Tab-separated table of C-alpha atoms and ligand atoms in Angstrom:
chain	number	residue	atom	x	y	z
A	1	UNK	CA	-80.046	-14.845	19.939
A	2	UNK	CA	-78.680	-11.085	20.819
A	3	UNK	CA	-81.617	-8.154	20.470
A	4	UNK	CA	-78.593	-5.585	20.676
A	5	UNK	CA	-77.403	-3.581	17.908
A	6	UNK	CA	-73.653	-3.360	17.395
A	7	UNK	CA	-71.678	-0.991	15.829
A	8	UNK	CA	-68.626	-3.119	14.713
A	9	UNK	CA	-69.600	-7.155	13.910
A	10	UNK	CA	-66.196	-8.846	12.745
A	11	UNK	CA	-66.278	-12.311	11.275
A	12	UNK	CA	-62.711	-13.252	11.139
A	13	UNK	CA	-59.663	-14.797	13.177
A	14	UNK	CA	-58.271	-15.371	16.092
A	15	UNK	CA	-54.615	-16.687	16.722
A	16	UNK	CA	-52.125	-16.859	19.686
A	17	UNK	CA	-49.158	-14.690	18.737
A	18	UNK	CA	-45.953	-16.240	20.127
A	19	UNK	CA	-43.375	-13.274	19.251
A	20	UNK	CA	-39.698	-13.143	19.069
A	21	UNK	CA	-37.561	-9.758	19.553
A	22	UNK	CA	-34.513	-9.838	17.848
A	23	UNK	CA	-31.792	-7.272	16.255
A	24	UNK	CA	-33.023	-8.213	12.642
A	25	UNK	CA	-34.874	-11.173	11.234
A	26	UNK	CA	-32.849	-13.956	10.246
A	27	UNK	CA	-31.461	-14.821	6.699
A	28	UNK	CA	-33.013	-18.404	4.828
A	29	UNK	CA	-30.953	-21.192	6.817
A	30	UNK	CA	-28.916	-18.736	9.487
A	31	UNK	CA	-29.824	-19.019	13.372
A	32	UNK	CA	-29.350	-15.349	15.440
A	33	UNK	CA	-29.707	-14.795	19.205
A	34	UNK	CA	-33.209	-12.792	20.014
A	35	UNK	CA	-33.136	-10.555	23.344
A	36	UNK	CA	-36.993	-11.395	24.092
A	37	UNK	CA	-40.285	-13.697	23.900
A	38	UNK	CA	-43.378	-13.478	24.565
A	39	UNK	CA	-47.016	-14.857	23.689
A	40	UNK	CA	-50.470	-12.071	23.049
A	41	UNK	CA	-53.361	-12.191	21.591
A	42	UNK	CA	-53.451	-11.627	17.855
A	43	UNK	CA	-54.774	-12.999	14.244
A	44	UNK	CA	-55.597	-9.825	11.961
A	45	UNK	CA	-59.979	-10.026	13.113
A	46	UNK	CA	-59.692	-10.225	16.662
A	47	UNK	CA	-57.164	-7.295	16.278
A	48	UNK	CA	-59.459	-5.310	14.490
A	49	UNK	CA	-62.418	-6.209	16.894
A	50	UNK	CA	-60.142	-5.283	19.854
A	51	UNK	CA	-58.996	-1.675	18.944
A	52	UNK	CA	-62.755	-1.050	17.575
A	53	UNK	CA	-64.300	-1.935	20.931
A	54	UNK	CA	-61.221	-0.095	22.810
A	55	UNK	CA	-62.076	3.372	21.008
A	56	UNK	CA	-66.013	2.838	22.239
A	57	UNK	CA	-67.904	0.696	19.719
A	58	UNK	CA	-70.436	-2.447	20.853
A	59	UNK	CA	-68.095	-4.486	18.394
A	60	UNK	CA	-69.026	-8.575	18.083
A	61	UNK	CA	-66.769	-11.220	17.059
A	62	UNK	CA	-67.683	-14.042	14.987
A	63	UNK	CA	-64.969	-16.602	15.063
A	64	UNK	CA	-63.823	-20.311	15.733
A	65	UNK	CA	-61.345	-21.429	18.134
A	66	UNK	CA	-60.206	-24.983	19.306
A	67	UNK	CA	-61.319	-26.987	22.100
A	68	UNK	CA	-57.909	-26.305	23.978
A	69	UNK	CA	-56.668	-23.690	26.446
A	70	UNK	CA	-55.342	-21.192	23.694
A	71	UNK	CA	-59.482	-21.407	22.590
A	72	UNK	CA	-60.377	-20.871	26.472
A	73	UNK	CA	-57.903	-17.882	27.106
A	74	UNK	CA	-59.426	-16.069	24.005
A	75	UNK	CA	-62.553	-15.995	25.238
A	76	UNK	CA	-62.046	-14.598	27.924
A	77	UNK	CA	-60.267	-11.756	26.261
A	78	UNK	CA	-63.183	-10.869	24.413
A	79	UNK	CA	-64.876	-10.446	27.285
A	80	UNK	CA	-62.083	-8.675	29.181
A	81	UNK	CA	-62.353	-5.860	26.470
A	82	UNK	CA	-65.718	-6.312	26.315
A	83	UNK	CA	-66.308	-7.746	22.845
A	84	UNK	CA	-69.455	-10.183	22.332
A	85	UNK	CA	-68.176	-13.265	22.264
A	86	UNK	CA	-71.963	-14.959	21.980
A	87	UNK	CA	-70.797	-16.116	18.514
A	88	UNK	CA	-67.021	-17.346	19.007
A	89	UNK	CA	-67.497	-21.204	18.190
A	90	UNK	CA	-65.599	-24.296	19.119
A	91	UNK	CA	-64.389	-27.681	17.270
A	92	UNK	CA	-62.653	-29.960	18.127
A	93	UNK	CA	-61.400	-30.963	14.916
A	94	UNK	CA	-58.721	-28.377	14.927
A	95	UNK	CA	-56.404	-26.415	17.042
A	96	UNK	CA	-57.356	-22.422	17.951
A	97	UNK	CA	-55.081	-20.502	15.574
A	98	UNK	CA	-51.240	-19.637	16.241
A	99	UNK	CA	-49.075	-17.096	14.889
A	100	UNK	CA	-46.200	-19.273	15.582
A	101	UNK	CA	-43.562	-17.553	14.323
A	102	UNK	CA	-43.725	-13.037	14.299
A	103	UNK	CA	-40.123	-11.786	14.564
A	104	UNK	CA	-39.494	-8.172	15.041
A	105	UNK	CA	-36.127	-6.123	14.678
A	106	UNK	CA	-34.958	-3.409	16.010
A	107	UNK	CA	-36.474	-1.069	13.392
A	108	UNK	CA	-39.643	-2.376	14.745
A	109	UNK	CA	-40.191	-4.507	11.130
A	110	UNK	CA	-41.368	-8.177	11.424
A	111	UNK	CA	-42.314	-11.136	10.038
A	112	UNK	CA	-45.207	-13.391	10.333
A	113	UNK	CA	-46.302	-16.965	9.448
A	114	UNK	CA	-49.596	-18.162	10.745
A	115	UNK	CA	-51.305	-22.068	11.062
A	116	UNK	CA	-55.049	-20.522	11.103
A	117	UNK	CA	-56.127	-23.980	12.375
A	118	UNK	CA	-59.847	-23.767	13.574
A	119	UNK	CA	-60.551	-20.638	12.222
A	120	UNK	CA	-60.773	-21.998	8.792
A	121	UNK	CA	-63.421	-24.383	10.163
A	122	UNK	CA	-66.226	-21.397	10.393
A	123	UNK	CA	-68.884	-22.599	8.230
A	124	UNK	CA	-71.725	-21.489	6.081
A	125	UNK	CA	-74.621	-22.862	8.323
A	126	UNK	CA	-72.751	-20.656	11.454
A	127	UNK	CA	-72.761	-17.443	9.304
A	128	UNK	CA	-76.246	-17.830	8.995
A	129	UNK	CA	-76.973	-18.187	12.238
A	130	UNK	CA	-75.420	-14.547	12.368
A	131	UNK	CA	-77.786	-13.041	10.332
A	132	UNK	CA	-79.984	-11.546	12.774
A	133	UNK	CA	-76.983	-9.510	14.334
A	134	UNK	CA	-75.468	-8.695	11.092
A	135	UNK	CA	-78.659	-6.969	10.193
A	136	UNK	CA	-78.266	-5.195	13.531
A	137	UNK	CA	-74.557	-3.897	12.961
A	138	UNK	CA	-73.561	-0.709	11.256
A	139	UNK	CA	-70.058	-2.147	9.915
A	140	UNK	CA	-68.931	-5.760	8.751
A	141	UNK	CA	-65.422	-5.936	8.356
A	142	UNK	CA	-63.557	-9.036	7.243
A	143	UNK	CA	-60.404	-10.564	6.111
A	144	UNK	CA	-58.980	-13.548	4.725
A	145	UNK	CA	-57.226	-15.556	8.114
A	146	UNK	CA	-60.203	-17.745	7.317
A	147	UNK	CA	-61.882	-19.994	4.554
A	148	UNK	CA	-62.312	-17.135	1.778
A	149	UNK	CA	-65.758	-18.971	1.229
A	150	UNK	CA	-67.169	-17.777	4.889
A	151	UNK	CA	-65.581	-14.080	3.833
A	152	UNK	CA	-67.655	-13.571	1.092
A	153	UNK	CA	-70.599	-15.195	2.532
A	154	UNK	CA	-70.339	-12.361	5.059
A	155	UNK	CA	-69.709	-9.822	2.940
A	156	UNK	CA	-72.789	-11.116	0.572
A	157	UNK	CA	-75.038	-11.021	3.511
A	158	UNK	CA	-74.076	-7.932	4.344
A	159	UNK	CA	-74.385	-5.997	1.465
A	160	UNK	CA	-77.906	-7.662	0.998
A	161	UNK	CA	-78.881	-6.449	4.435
A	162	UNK	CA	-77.643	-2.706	3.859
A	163	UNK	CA	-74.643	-3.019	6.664
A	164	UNK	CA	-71.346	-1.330	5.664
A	165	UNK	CA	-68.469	-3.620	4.126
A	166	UNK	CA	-64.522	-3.157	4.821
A	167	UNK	CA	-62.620	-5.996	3.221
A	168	UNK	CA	-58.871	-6.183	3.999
A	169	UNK	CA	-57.220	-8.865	1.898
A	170	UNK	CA	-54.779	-9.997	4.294
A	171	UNK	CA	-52.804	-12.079	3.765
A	172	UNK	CA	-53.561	-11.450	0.122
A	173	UNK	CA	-53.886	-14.234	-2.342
A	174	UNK	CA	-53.147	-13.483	-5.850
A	175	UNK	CA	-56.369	-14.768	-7.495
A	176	UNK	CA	-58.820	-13.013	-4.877
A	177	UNK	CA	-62.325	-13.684	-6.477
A	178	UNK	CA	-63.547	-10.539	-8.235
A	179	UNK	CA	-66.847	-10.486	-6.068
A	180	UNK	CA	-64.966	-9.323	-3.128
A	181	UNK	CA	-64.450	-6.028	-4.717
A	182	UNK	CA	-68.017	-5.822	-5.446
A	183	UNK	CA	-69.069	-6.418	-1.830
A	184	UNK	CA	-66.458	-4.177	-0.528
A	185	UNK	CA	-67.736	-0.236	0.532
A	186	UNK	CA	-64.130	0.351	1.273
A	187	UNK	CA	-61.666	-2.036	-0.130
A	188	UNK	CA	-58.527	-1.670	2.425
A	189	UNK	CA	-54.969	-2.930	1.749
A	190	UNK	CA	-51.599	-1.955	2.579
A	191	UNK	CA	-48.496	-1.736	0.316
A	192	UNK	CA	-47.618	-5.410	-0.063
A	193	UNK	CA	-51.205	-6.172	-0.313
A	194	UNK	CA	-51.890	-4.124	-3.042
A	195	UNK	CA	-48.568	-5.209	-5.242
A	196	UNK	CA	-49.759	-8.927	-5.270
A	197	UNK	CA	-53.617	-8.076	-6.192
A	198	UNK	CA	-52.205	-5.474	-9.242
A	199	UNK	CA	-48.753	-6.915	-10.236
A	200	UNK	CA	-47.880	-3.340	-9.951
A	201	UNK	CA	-44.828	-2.036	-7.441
A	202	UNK	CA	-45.767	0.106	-4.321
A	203	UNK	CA	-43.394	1.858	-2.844
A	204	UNK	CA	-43.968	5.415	-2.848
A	205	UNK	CA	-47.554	7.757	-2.932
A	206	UNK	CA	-47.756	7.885	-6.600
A	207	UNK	CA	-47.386	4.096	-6.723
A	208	UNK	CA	-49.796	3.540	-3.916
A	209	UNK	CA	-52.432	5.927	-6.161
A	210	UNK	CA	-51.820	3.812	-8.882
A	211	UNK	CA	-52.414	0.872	-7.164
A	212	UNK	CA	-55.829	1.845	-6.064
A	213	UNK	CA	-57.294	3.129	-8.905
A	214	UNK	CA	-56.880	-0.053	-10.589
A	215	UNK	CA	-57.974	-1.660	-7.580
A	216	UNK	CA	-61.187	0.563	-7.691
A	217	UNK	CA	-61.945	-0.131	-11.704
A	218	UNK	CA	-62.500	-4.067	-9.954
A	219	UNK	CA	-65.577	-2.317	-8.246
A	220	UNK	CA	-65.397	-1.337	-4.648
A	221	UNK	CA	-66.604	1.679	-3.362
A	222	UNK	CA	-63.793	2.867	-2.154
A	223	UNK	CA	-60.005	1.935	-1.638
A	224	UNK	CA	-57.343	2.757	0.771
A	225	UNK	CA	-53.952	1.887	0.871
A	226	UNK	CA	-51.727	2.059	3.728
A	227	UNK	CA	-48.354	3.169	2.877
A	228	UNK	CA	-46.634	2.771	6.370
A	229	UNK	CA	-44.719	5.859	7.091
A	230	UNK	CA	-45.998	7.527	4.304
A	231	UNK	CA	-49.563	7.398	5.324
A	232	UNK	CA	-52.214	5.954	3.380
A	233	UNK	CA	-54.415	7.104	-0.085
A	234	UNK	CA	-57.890	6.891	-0.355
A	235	UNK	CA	-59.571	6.077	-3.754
A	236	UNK	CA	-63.290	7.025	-4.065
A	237	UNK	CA	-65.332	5.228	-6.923
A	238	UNK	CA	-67.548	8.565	-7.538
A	239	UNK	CA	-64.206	10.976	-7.600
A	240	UNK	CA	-61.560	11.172	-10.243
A	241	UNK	CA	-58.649	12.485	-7.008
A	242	UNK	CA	-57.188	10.438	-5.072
A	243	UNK	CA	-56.579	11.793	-1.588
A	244	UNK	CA	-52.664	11.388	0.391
A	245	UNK	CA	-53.125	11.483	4.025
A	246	UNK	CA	-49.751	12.127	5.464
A	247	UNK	CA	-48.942	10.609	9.120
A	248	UNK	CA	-47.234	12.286	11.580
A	249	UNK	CA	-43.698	10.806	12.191
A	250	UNK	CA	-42.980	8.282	15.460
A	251	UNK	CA	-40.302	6.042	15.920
A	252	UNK	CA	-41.389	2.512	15.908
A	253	UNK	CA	-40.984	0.054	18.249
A	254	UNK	CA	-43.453	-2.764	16.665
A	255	UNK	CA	-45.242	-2.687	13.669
A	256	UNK	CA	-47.308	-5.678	13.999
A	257	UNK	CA	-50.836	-5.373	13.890
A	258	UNK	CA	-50.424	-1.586	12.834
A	259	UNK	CA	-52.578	-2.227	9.950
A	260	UNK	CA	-55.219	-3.779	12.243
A	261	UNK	CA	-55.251	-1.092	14.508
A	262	UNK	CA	-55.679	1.432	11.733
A	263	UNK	CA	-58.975	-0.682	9.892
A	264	UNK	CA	-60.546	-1.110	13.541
A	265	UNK	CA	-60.534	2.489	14.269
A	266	UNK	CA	-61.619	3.142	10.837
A	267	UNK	CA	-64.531	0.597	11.441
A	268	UNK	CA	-65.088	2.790	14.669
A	269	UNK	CA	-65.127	5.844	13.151
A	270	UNK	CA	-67.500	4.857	9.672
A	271	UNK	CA	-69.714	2.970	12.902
A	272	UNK	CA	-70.138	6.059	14.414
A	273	UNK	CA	-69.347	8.990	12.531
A	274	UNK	CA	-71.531	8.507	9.634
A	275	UNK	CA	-71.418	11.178	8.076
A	276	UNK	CA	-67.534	12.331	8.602
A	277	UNK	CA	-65.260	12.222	5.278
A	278	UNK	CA	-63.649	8.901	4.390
A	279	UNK	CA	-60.373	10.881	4.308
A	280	UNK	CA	-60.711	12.374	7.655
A	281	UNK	CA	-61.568	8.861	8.991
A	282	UNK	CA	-58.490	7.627	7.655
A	283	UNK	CA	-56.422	10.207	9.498
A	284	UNK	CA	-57.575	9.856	12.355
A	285	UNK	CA	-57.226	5.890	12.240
A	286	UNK	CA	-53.294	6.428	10.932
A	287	UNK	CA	-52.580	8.764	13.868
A	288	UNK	CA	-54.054	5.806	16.288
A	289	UNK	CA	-52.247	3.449	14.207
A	290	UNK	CA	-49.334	5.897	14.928
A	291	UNK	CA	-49.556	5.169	18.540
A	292	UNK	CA	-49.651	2.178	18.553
A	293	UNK	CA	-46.304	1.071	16.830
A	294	UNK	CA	-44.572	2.811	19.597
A	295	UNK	CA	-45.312	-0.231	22.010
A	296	UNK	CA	-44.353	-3.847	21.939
A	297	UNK	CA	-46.476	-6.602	20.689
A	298	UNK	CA	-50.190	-6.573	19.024
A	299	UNK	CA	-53.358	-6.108	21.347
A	300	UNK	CA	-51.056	-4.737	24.123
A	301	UNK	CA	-50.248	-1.983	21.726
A	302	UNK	CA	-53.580	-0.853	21.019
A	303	UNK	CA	-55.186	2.459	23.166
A	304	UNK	CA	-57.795	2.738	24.935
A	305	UNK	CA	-60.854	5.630	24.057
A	306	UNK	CA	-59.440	7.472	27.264
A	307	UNK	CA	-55.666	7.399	26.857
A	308	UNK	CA	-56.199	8.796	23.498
A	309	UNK	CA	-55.727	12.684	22.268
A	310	UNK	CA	-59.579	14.055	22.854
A	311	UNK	CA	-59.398	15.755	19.440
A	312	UNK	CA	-59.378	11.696	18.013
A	313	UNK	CA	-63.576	12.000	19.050
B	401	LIG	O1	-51.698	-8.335	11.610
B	401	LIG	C1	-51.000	-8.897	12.678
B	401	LIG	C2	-51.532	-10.249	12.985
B	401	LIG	O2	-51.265	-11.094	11.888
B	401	LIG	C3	-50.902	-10.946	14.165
B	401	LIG	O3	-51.590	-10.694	15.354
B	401	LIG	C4	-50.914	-12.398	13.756
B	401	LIG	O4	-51.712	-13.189	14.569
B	401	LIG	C5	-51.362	-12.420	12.307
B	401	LIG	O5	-52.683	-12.770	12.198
């Protein structure tokens, strides 16, 4: 069992991201050429995990993969961007998660559907096992690529051990159980996220405002949600405002795992910056977000600490 103490634990997913370029995405039933393929590492915790540790936190992943060589190859890129893997768990009663179909367009949109395969095999006993490095992280962040019962297990352990929650409900289920907003410090969607949890439309700031304060009434600390382009707003439970944090404008090459890059920098930053303004966390983590939807693919995308604008730390 690690002594260390961490700055970023993640207990989510992992998946192999087998990507298509193409001009546009295709219509229901229509076949297209694509000009490119390629495979990365992806699935929405690793992400996270990965552009946390990249920016300088001790981040940990807690995850299962499959006894196969997708499982092996993940591994080791924990441990190439030197991410604790000391809790990454096998089975072999299930394959390590794919991402077997992203497409991306030319306008750098996309479209995902995942098989989350072992990663919906992390159980209850594992998480426990956890416990003692939970209680030494500063941040817990989690999602919902695996069994939402091991989610809010983590996020209940958490919050009774004083760590630091971010929940991002992605992919978002309609019916999310109301205890995740509870155990959420910051509650952190993005546009399409937010529609399906409120039955309200999000399209523009004011919607995105709207959005979150009713997201907020259902008891997190605090919400933020990512409005692509537009930037993001950020919802505090103990202020009436709601604060628009503009972006500044790039032109996209990839958009997948932008939302990943932007909640691991923001677990970065609330890991390490204590005491710096939620909103000026979030602006930073849009304007690393920012760079990296102007290169191909997920991981690949994500900067490093160093090739970053020093004014980021
Ligand atoms: O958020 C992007 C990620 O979603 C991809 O890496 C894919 O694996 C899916 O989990």
């Amino acid at each position: 069992m690690t002594e260390e103490a961490f700055d970023v634990m993640v207990v989510g997913s992992c998946m192999t991201d087998l990507v298509c370029r193409g001009p546009r995405l295709p219509k229901e039933g229509e076949t297209i050429h694509g000009q490119e393929f390629f495979t990365g590492f992806g699935g929405k915790g690793a992400n996270q995990c990965i552009q946390a540790a990249r920016l300088g936190a001790r981040a940990i992943m807690v995850c299962k993969v499959g006894e196969d060589s997708y499982g092996d190859r993940y591994i080791q890129n924990f441990k190439d961007n030197s991410v604790h893997a000391e809790f990454v768990w096998r089975t072999s009663a299930a394959a390590t998660g794919i991402a077997s179909i992203i497409m991306v367009n030319d306008e750098g949109k996309n479209l995902i559907m995942i098989v989350a395969g072992a990663n919906m095999l992390l159980s209850g006993a594992e998480l426990q096992g956890v416990l003692p490095a939970l209680r030494l992280s500063k941040v817990l962040v989690c999602q919902l690529e695996i069994s939402p019962e091991a989610s809010l297990q983590a996020l209940r352990l958490a919050r009774h051990n004083q760590v630091t929650t971010i929940f991002n409900p992605a992919p978002a289920v309609p019916d999310l159980d109301p205890e995740f907003y509870r155990t959420s410090d910051v509650f952190c969607c993005n546009e399409s996220e937010a529609e399906l949890l409120t039955g309200l439309q999000v399209s523009s700031v004011e919607d995105g405002r709207q959005a979150g304060q009713e997201l907020l009434r259902r008891g997190c600390g605090s919400v933020i949600v990512t409005l692509g382009h537009q930037g993001c707003v950020v919802l505090k439970a103990q202020e009436a405002a709601a604060h628009h944090i503009p972006t500044t404008p790039v032109t996209p090459l990839d958009t997948t795992g932008a939302g990943d890059s932007f909640i691991g920098a923001l677990a970065f930053y609330m890991a390490r910056y204590p005491t710096m303004q939620l909103e000026e966390m979030a602006r930073r983590a849009n304007r690393v977000a920012g760079f990296s939807v102007q290169k191909a693919g997920t991981q690949t995308s994500f900067y490093n600490k160093t090739e970053l604008p020093k004014d980021l730390f």
